[in-house]
Tab-separated table of C-alpha atoms and ligand atoms in Angstrom:
chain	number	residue	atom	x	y	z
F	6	UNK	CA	0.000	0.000	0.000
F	7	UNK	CA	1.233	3.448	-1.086
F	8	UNK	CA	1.099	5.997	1.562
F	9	UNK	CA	1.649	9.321	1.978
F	10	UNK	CA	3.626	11.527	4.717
F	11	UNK	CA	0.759	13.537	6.339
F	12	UNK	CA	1.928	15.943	8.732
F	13	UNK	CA	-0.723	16.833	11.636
F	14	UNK	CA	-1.858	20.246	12.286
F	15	UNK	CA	-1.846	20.791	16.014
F	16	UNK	CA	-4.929	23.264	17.186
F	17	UNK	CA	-4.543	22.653	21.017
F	18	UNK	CA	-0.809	21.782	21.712
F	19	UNK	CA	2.025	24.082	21.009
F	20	UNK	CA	5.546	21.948	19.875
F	21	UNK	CA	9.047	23.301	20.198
F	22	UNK	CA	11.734	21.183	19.091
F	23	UNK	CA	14.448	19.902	21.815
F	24	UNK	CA	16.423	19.013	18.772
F	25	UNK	CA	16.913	18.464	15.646
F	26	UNK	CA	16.528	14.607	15.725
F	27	UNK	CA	14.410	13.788	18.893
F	28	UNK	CA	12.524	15.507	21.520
F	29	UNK	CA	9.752	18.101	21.767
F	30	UNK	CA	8.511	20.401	24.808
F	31	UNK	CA	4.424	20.506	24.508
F	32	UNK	CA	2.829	23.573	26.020
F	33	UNK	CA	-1.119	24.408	26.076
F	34	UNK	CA	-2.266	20.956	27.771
F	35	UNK	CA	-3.375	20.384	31.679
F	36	UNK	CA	-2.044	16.818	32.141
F	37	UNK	CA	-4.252	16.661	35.150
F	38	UNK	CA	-7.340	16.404	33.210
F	39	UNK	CA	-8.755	13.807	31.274
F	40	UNK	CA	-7.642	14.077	27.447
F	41	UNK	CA	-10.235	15.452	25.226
F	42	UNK	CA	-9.997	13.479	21.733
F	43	UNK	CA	-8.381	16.079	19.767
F	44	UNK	CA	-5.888	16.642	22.333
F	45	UNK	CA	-5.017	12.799	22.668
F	46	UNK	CA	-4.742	12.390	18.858
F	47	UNK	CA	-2.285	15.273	19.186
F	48	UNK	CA	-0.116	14.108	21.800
F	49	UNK	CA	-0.091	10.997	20.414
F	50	UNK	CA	1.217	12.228	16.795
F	51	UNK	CA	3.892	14.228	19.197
F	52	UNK	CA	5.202	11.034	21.111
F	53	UNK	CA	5.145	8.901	17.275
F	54	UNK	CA	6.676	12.162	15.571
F	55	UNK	CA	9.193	13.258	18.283
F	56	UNK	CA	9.895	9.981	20.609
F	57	UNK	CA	9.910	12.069	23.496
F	58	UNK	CA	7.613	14.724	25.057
F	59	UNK	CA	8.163	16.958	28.232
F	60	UNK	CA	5.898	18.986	29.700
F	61	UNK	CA	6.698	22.100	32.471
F	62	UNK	CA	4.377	23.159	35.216
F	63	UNK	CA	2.029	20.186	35.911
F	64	UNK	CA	0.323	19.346	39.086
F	65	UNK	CA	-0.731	15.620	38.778
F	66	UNK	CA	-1.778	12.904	41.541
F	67	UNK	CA	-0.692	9.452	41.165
F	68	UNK	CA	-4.565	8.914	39.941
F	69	UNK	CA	-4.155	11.608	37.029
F	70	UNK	CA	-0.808	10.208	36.505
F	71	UNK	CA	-2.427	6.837	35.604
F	72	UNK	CA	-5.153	8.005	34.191
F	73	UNK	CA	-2.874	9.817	31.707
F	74	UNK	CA	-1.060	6.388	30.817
F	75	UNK	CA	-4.575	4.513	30.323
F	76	UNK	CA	-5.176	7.098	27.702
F	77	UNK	CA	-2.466	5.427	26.092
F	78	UNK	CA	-2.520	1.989	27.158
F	79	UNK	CA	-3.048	-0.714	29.927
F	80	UNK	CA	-0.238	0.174	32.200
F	81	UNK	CA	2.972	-1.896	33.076
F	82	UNK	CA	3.339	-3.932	36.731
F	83	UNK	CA	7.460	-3.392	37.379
F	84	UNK	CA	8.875	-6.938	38.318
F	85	UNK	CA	10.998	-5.006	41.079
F	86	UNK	CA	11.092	-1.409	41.478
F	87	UNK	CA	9.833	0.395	44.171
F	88	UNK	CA	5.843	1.653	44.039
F	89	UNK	CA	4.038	3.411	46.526
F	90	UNK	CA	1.390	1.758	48.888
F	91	UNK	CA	-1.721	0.771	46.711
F	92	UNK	CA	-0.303	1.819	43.602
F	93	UNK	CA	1.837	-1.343	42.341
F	94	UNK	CA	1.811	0.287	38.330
F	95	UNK	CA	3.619	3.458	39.601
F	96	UNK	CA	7.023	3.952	40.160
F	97	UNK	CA	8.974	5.629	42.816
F	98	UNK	CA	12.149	7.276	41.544
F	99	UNK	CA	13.240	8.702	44.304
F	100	UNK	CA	17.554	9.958	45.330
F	101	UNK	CA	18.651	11.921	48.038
F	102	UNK	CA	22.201	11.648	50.429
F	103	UNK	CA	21.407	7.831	51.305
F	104	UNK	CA	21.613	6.653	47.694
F	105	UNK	CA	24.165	4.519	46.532
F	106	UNK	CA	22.870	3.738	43.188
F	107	UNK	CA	20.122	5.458	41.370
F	108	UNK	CA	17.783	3.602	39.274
F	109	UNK	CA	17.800	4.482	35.097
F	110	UNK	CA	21.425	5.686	35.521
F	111	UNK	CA	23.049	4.182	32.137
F	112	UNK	CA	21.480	3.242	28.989
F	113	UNK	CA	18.627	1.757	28.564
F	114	UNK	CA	15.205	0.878	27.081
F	115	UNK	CA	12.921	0.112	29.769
F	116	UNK	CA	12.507	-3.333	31.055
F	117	UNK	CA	13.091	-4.758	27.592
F	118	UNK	CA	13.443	-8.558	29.266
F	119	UNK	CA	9.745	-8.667	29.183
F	120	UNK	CA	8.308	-10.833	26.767
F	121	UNK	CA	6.070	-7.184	25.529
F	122	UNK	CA	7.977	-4.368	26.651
F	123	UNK	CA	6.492	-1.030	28.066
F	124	UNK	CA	5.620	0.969	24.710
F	125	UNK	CA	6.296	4.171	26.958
F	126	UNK	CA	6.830	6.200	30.312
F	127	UNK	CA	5.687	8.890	31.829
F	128	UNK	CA	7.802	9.882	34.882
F	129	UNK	CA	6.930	13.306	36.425
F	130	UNK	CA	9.120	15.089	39.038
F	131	UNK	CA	7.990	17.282	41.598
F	132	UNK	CA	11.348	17.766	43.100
F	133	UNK	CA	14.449	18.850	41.298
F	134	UNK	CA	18.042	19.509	42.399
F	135	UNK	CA	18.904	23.212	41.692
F	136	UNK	CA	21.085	22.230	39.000
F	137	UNK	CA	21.768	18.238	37.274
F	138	UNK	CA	19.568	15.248	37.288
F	139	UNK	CA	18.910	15.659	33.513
F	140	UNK	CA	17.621	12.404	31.459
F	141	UNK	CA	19.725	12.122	27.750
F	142	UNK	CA	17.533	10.513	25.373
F	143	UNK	CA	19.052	8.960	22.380
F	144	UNK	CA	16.855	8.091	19.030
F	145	UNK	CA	17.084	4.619	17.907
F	146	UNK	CA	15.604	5.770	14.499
F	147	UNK	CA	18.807	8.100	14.458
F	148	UNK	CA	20.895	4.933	15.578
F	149	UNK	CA	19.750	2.775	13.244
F	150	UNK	CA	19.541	4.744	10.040
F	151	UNK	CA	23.719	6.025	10.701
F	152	UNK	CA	24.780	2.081	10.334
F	153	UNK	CA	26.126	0.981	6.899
F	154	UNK	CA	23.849	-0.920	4.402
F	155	UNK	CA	25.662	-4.250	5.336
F	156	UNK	CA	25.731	-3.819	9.081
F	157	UNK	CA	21.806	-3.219	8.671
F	158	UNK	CA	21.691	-6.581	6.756
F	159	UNK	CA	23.620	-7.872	9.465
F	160	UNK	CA	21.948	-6.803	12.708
F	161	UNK	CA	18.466	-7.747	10.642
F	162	UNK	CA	19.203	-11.591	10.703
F	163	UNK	CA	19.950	-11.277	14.788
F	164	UNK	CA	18.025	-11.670	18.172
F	165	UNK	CA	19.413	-10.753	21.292
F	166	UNK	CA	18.429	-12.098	24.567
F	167	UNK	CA	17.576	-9.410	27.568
F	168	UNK	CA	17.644	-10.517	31.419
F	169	UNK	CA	17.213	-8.358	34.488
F	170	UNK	CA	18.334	-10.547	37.210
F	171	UNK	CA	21.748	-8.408	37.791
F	172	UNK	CA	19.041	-4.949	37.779
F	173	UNK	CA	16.862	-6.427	40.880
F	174	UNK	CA	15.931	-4.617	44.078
F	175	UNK	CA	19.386	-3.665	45.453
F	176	UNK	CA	21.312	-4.147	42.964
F	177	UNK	CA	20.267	-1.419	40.249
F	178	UNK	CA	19.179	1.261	43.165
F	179	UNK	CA	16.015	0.344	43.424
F	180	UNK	CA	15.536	-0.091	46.938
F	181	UNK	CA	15.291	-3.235	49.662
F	182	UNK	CA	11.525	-3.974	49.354
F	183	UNK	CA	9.562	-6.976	48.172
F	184	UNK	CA	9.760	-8.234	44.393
F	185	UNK	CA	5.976	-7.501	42.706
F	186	UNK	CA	7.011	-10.727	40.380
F	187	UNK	CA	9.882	-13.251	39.444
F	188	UNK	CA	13.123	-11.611	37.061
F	189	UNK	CA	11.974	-12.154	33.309
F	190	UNK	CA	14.333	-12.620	30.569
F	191	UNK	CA	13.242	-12.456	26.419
F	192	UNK	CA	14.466	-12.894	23.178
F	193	UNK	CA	13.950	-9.859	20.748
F	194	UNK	CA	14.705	-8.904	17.329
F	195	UNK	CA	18.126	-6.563	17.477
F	196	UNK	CA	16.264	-4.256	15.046
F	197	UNK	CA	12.721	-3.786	15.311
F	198	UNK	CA	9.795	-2.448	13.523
F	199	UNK	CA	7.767	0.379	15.130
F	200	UNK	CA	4.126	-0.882	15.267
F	201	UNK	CA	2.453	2.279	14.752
F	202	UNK	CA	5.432	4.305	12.544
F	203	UNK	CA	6.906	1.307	11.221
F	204	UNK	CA	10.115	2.750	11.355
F	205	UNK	CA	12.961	0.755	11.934
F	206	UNK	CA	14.837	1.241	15.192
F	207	UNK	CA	17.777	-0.408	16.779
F	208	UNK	CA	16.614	-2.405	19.863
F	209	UNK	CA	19.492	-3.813	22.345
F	210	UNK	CA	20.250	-1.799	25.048
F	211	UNK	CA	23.335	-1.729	27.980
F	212	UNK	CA	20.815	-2.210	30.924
F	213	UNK	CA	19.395	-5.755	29.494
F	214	UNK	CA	20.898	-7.048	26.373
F	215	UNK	CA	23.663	-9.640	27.485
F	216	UNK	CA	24.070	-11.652	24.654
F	217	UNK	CA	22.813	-11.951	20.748
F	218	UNK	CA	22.329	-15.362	20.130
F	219	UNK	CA	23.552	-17.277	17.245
F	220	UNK	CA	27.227	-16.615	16.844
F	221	UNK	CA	29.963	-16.666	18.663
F	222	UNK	CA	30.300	-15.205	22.860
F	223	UNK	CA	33.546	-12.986	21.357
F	224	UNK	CA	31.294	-12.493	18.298
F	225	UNK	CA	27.911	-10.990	20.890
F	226	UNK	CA	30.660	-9.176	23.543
F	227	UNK	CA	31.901	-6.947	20.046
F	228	UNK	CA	28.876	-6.357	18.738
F	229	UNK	CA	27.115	-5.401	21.302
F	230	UNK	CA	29.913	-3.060	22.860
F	231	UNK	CA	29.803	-1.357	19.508
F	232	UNK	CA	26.242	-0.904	19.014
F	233	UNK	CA	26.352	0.402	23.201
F	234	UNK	CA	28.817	2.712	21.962
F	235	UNK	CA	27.081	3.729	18.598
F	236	UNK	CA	23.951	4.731	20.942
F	237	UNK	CA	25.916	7.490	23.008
F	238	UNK	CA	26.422	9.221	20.120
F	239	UNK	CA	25.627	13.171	20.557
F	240	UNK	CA	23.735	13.644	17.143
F	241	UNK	CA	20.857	11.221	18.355
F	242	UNK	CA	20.436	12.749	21.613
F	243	UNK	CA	18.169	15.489	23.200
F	244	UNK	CA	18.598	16.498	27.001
F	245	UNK	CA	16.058	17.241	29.115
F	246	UNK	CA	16.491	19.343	32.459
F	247	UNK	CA	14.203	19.245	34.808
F	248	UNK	CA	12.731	21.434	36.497
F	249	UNK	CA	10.047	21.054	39.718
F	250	UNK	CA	6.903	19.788	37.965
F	251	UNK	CA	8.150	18.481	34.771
F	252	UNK	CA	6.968	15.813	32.920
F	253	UNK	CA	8.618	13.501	30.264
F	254	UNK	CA	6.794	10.602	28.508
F	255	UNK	CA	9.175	8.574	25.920
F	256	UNK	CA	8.916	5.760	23.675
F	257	UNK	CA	10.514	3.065	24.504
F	258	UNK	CA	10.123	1.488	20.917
F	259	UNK	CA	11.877	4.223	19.630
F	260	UNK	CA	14.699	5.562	22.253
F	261	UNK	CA	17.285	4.875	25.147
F	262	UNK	CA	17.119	7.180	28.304
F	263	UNK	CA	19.941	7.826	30.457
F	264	UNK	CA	19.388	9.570	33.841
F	265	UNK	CA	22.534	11.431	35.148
F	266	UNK	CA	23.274	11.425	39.038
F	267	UNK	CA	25.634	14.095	39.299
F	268	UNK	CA	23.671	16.216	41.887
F	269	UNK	CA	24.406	13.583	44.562
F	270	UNK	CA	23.739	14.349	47.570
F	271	UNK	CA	20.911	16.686	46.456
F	272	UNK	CA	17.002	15.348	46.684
F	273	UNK	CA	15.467	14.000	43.255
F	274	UNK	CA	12.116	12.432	43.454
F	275	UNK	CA	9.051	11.621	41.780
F	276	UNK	CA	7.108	9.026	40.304
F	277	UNK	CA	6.485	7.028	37.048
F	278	UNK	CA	4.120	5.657	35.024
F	279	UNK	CA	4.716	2.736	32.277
F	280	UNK	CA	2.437	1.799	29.546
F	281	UNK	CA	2.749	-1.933	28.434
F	282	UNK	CA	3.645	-2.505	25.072
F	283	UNK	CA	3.570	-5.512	22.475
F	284	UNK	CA	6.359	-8.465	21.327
F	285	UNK	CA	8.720	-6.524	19.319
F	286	UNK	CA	8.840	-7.947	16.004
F	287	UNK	CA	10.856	-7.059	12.793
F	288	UNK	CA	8.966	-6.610	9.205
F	289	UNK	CA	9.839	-7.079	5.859
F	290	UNK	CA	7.234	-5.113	4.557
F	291	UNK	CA	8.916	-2.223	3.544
F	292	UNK	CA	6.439	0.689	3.791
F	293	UNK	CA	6.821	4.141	3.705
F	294	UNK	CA	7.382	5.850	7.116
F	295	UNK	CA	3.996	7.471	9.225
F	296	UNK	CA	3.953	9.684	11.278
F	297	UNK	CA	0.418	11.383	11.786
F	298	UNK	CA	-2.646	9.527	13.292
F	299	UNK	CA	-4.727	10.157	9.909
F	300	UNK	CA	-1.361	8.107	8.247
F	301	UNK	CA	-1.785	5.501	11.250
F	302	UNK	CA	-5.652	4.791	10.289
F	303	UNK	CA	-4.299	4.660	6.698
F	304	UNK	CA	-1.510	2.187	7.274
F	305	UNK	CA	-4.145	-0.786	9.164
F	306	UNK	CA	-3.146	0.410	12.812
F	307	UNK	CA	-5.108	1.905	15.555
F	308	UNK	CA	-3.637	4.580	17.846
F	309	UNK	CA	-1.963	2.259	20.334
F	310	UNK	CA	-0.168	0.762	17.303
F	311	UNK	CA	-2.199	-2.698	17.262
F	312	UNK	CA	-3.538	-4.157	13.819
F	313	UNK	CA	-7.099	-3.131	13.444
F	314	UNK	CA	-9.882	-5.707	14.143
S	405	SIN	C1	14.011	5.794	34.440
S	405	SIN	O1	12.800	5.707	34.323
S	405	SIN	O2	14.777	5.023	33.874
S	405	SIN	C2	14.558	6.939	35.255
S	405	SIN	C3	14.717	8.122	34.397
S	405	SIN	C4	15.084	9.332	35.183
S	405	SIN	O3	15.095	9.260	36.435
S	405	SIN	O4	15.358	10.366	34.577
């Protein structure tokens, strides 16, 4: 099917770039109200178009805060991180003097050793320190389309399998409480198809990936500390610094996040959201990229990226 690049007019969001590649701040919207369906479509064609949106000045409760993600999606039980009392699909991130690890710090795609992967997370901060605590966000788009024609061909024939037993409570900073389930571990595609863009994106990540199955260990151990490497790159990346009250809700089919912890012993805190996702899944068909939701109906996809009934 032929389609056609149709770029959505916004009428009740306003979009400035973070930069050129990924990342957009969204002003006009009250994320503690329920979305209206124009403004949903609209932040929805932001997240697809730009990967990553932030948001300044919201006042959200953990109810609006999942009530936001539902908009979205069903939302995501953590295996291990810390929630707060009665709300086991939120989050804590919380750092202050005690800390001696913070969790997100390093690389990563979240919890990419479930069999269906969050498709995306909201984390909102209410407090900042003065200065640090930024997230990087790097575009797998961006990371993919810089490799050569044969390492494409390459990485396309691969799977990679992604654990989290080394991330669990204590070890990865997120806390000495109870586990909400047992440590999963998958096997994904190392380049996957976006469902609702169908993009192409690169998907191992430092956090999870330990191995790519099918060649040799020395074979996995290069690879993969090359494609680690090729995802720092600066010309992927936006940087987002927070402020009291910001939001930032990312894609994690589409980008790494890396949160810095160079304001130790300073007081970072807040909470996040995570909206479960699907089994990553590479496609041959090679259709023209989507972006807005009038494309999505086009290409056979619904707004949360699933194949229409
Ligand atoms: C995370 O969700 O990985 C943490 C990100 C952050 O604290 O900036």
């Amino acid at each position: 099917m032929l389609l056609r690049y149709i770029a959505m007019q916004y009428e009740t969001i306003a979009v400035k770039r973070l930069s050129p590649v990924i990342g957009a701040q969204i002003d006009g919207v009250d994320l503690s109200e329920p979305l209206g369906n124009q403004t949903f479509a609209e932040l929805h064609d932001a997240l697809m178009r730009f990967q990553v949106i932030v948001f300044r000045d919201q006042e959200m409760t953990l109810d609006d805060q999942k009530r936001l993600g539902r908009h979205f999606g069903d939302l995501h039980v953590h295996p291990f991180a810390k929630t707060p009392e009665g709300h086991p699909e939120v989050l804590t991130i919380h750092a202050d003097a005690s800390n001696k690890r913070v969790a997100g710090h390093g690389w990563h795609t979240d919890v990419s050793c479930d069999p269906e992967p969050p498709m995306g997370s909201i984390l909102y901060l209410k407090t900042t320190p003065e200065t640090g605590g930024d997230t990087m966000f790097s575009s797998m788009y961006a990371a993919y389309d810089a490799l050569s024609a044969p390492v494409k061909a390459l990485l396309e024939g691969l799977e990679a399998e992604h654990r989290s037993e080394h991330l669990a409570s204590g070890n990865a900073g997120h806390g000495d409480h109870k586990d909400q389930r047992d440590y999963p571990a998958s096997v994904h595609p190392v380049v996957r198809t976006h469902p609702v863009t169908r993009r192409k994106a690169l998907y191992v990540n430092a956090g999870f990936t330990r191995r790519i199955l099918g060649i040799e260990r020395k074979e996995s151990d290069a690879l993969l500390e090359f494609l680690f490497d090729h995802v720092r790159t600066p010309e992927f990346h936006c940087r987002f610094a927070w402020e009291d009250n910001s939001v930032a809700f990312w894609d994690n089919r589409a980008v790494q996040h890396h949160a810095l912890w160079d304001y130790y012993p300073q007081v970072r805190s807040g909470f996040r959201v995570t909206i479960q996702g699907d089994k990553p899944f590479l496609s041959t068909d090679e259709s023209p990229e989507v972006h807005s939701d009038t494309s999505l109906r086009l290409s056979g996809y619904d707004l949360k990226g699933r194949p229409d009934s």
